[in-house]
Short mmCIF file of C-alpha atoms in Angstrom, two decimals:
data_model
loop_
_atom_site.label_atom_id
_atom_site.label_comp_id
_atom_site.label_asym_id
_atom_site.label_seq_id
_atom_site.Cartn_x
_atom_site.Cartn_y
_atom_site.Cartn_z
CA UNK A 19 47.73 -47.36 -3.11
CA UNK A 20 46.83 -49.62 -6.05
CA UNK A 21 46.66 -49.02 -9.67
CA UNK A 22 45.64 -50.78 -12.29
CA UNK A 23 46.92 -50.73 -15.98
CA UNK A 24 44.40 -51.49 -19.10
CA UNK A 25 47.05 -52.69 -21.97
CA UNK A 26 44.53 -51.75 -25.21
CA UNK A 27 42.39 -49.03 -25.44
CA UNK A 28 40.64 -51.19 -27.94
CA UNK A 29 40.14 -54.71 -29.16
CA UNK A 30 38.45 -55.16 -32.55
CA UNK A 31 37.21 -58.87 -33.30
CA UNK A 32 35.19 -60.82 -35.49
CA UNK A 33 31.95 -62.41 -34.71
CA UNK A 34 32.53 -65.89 -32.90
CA UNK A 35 36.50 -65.71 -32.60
CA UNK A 36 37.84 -65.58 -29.26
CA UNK A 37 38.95 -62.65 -27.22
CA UNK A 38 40.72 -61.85 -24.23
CA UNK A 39 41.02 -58.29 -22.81
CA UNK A 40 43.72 -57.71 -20.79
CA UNK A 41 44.22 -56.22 -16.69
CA UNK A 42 47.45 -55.60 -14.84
CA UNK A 43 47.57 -54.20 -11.27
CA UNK A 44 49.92 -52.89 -8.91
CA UNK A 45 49.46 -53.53 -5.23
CA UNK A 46 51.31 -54.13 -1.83
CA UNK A 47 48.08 -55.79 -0.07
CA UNK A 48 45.70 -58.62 -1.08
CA UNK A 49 43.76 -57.38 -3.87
CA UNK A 50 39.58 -58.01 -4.87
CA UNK A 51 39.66 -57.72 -8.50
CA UNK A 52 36.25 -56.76 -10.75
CA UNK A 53 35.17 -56.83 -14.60
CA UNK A 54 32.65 -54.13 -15.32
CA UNK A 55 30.69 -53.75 -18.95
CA UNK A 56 29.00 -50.44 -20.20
CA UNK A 57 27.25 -50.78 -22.94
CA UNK A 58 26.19 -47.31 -25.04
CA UNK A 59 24.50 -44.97 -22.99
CA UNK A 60 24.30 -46.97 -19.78
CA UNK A 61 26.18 -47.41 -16.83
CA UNK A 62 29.05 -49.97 -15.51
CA UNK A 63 27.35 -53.46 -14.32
CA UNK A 64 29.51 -56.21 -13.17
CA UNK A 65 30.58 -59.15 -14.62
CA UNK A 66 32.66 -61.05 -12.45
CA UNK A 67 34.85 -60.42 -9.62
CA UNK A 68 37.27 -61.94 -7.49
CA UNK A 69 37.29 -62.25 -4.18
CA UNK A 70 39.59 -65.24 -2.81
CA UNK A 71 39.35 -69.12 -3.79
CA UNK A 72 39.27 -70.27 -7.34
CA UNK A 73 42.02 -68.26 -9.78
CA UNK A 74 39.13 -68.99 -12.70
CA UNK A 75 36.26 -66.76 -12.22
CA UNK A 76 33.22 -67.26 -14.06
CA UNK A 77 30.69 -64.40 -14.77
CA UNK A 78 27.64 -63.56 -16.71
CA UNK A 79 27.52 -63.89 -20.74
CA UNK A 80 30.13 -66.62 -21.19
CA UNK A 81 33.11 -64.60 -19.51
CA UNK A 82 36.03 -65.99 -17.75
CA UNK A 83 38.77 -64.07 -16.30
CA UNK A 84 41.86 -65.83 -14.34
CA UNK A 85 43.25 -64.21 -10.98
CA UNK A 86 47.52 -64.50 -12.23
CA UNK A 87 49.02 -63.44 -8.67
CA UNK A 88 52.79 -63.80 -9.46
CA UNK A 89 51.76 -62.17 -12.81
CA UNK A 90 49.80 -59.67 -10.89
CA UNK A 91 47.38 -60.05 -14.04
CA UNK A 92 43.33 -60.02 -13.85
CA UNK A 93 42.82 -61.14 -17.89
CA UNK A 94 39.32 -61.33 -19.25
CA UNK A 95 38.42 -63.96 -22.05
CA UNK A 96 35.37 -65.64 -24.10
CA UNK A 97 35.51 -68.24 -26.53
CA UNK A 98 33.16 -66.64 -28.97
CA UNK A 99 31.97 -63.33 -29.46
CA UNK A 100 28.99 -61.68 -30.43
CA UNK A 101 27.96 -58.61 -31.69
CA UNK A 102 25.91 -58.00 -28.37
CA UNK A 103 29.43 -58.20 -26.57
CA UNK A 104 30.18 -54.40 -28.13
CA UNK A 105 30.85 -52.76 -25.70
CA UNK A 106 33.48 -51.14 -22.77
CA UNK A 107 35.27 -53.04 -20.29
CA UNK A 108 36.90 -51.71 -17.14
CA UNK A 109 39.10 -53.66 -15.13
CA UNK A 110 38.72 -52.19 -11.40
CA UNK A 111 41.01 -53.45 -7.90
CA UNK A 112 40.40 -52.85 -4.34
CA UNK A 113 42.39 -53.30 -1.50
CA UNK A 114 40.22 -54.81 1.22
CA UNK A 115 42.51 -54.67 3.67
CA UNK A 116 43.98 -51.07 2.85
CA UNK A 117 41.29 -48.43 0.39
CA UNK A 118 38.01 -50.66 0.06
CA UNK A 119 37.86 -47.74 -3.01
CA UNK A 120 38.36 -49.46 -6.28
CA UNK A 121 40.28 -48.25 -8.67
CA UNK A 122 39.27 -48.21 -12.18
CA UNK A 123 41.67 -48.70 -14.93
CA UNK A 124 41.15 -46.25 -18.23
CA UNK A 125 38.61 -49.07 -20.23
CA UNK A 126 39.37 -51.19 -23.22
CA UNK A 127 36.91 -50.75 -26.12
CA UNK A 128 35.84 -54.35 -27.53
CA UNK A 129 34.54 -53.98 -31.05
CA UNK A 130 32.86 -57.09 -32.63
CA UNK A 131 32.58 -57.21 -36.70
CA UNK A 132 30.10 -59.18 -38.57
CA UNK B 17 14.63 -53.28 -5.55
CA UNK B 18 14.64 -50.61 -8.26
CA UNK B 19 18.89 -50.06 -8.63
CA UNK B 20 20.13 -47.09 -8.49
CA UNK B 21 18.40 -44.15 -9.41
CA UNK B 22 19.47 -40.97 -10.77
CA UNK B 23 18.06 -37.81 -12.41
CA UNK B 24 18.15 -36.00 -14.70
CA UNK B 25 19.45 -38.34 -17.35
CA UNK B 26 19.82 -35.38 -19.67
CA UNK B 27 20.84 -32.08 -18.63
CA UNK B 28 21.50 -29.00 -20.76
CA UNK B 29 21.93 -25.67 -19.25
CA UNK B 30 23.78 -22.09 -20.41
CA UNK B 31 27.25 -21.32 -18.60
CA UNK B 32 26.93 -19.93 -15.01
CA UNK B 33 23.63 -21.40 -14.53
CA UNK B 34 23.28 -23.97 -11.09
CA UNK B 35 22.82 -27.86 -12.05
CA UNK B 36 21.73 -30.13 -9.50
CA UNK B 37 22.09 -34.00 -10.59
CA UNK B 38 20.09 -36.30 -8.05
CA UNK B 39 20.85 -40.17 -6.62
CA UNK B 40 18.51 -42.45 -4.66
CA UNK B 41 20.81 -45.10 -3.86
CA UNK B 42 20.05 -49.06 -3.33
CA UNK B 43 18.37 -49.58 0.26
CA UNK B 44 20.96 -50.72 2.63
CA UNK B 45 23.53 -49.56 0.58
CA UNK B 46 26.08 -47.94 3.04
CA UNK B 47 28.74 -46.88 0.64
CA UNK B 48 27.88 -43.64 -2.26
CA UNK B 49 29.87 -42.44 -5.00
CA UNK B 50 29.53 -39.74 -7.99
CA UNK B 51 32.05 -40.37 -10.83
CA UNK B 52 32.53 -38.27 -14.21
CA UNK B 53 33.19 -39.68 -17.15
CA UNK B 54 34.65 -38.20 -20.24
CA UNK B 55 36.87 -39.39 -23.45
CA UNK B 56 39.39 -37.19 -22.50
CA UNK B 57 39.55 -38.47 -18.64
CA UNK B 58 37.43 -41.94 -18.56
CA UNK B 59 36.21 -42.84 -15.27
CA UNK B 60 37.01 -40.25 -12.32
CA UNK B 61 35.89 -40.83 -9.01
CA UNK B 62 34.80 -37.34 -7.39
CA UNK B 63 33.44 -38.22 -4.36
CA UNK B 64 32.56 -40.51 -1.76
CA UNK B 65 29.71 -41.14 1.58
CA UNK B 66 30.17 -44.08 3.94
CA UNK B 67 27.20 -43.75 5.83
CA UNK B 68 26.15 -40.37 4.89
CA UNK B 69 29.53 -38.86 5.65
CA UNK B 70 31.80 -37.34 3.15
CA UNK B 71 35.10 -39.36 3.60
CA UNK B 72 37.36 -38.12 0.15
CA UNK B 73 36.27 -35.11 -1.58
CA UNK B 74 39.75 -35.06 -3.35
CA UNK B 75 38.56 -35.42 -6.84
CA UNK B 76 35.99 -32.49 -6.64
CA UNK B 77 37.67 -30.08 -9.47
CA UNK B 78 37.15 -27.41 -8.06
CA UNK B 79 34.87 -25.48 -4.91
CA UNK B 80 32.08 -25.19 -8.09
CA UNK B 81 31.71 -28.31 -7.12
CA UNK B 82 29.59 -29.73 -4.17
CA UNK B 83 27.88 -32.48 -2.78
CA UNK B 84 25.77 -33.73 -0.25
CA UNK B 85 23.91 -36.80 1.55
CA UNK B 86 21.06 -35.65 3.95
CA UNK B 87 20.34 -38.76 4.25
CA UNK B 88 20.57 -42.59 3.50
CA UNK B 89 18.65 -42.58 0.31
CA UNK B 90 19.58 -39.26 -1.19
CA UNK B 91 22.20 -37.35 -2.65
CA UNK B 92 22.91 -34.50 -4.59
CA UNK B 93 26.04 -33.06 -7.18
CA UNK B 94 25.65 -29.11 -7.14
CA UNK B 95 28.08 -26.93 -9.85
CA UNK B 96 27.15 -23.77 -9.25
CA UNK B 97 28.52 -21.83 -11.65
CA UNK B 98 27.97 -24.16 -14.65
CA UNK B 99 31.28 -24.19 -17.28
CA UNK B 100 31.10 -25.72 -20.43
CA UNK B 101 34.59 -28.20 -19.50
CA UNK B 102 32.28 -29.36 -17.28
CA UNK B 103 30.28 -31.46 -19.72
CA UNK B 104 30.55 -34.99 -18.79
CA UNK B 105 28.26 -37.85 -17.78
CA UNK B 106 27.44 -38.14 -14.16
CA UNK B 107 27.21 -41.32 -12.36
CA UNK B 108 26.43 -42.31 -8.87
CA UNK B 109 27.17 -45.88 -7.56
CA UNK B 110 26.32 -47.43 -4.41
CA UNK B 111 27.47 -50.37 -2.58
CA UNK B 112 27.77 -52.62 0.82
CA UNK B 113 30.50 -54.18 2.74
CA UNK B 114 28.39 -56.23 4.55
CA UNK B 115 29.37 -59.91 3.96
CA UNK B 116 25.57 -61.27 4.33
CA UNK B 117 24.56 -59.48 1.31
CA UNK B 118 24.52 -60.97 -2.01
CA UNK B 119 26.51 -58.37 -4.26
CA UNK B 120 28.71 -57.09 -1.24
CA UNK B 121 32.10 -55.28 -2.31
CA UNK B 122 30.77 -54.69 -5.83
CA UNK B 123 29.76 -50.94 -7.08
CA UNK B 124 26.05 -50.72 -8.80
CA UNK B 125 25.86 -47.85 -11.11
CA UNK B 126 23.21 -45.77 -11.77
CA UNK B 127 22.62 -44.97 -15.33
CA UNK B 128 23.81 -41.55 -15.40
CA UNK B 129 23.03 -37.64 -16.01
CA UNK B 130 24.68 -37.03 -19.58
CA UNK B 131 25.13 -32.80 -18.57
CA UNK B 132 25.94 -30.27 -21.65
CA UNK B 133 26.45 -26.89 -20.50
CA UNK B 134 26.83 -24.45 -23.34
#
């Protein structure tokens, strides 16, 4: 089974600083790892994932996150916020070659000041 | 294609009353879900359908709780009788393992059924 481990339940931030939102997982097989956003009153949409290949995934609205095997770490970062980027973040892991489920971890509340 | 579709997206019914939330998954989706989400809990997965089946009911509360896929593009949450700890926002997600589509392994949420039972 896999779990996965969602250090801060939230992350205030100024407009334009930089931010990184952070993912640890537990797991005995190889691991697919996603980023999901909800903004208010919608559901979870992706924003990157990883799969295999490159450690440095790029997703939509200027987010990065870096696959950290031996740190068994899935962080998510931007250089610069905006207030648009309010929002909740749930790091997620599946095991593709044990539970295709993901598991989601509890959500990390980013909140962007002016 | 339209995403995933669910209704109601507001529900509010009176304690031991019968809701019925609704999902009309993406086409050639084979993969269904229905989460709940709370502050208290955040994200719980209830239940799952791989191909229409029912594979893990384990996170169904309780037998007030039911749900069913009569087919590929349609499924239903029943909670028959209706509690008030049962207010929570409903989502259903669907998704594909198959390789040759673009979007395979990820989960596409609907945007929910916000339920109040009083």
């Amino acid at each position: 089974a896999q779990s996965v481990t969602q250090l801060d339940s939230q992350v205030p931030v100024f407009e334009e600083a930089p931010v990184e939102l952070r993912c640890n997982y537990s797991s005995s097989v190889s691991v697919y790892l996603f980023w999901y956003v909800q903004y208010p009153n919608q559901g979870l949409q992706l924003l990157l994932k990883y799969l295999s290949g490159s450690t440095l995934v790029k997703g939509i609205n200027g987010f990065e996150a870096e696959f950290n095997k031996s740190q068994t770490s899935f962080h998510l970062r931007k250089p610069s916020v905006h207030i648009s980027d309010t929002a909740e973040y749930f790091c997620a892991v599946s095991a593709p070659g044990g539970s295709y489920i993901p598991t989601f971890g509890r959500g990390t509340s980013l909140i962007v000041h002016p | 294609d339209a995403g995933v579709i669910q209704s109601p997206r507001h529900e509010v019914t009176e304690m031991g009353q019968e809701v019925t939330l609704r999902c009309k998954p993406i086409s050639g989706h084979d993969y269904l879900f229905w989460y709940r989400q709370t502050m208290m809990r955040g994200l719980e997965l209830l239940i799952y359908f791989n191909n229409n089946v029912p594979i893990d009911d384990s996170g169904m509360p309780e037998d007030r709780f039911s749900a069913k896929m009569p087919n590929a593009s349609f499924s239903t949450l029943k909670i028959q009788p209706s509690e008030p700890r049962d207010s929570a926002v409903y989502f259903c997600a669907s998704s594909s393992r198959d390789r040759g589509l673009a979007g395979a392994d990820e989960q596409y949420f609907g945007p929910g059924t916000r339920l109040t039972v009083t």
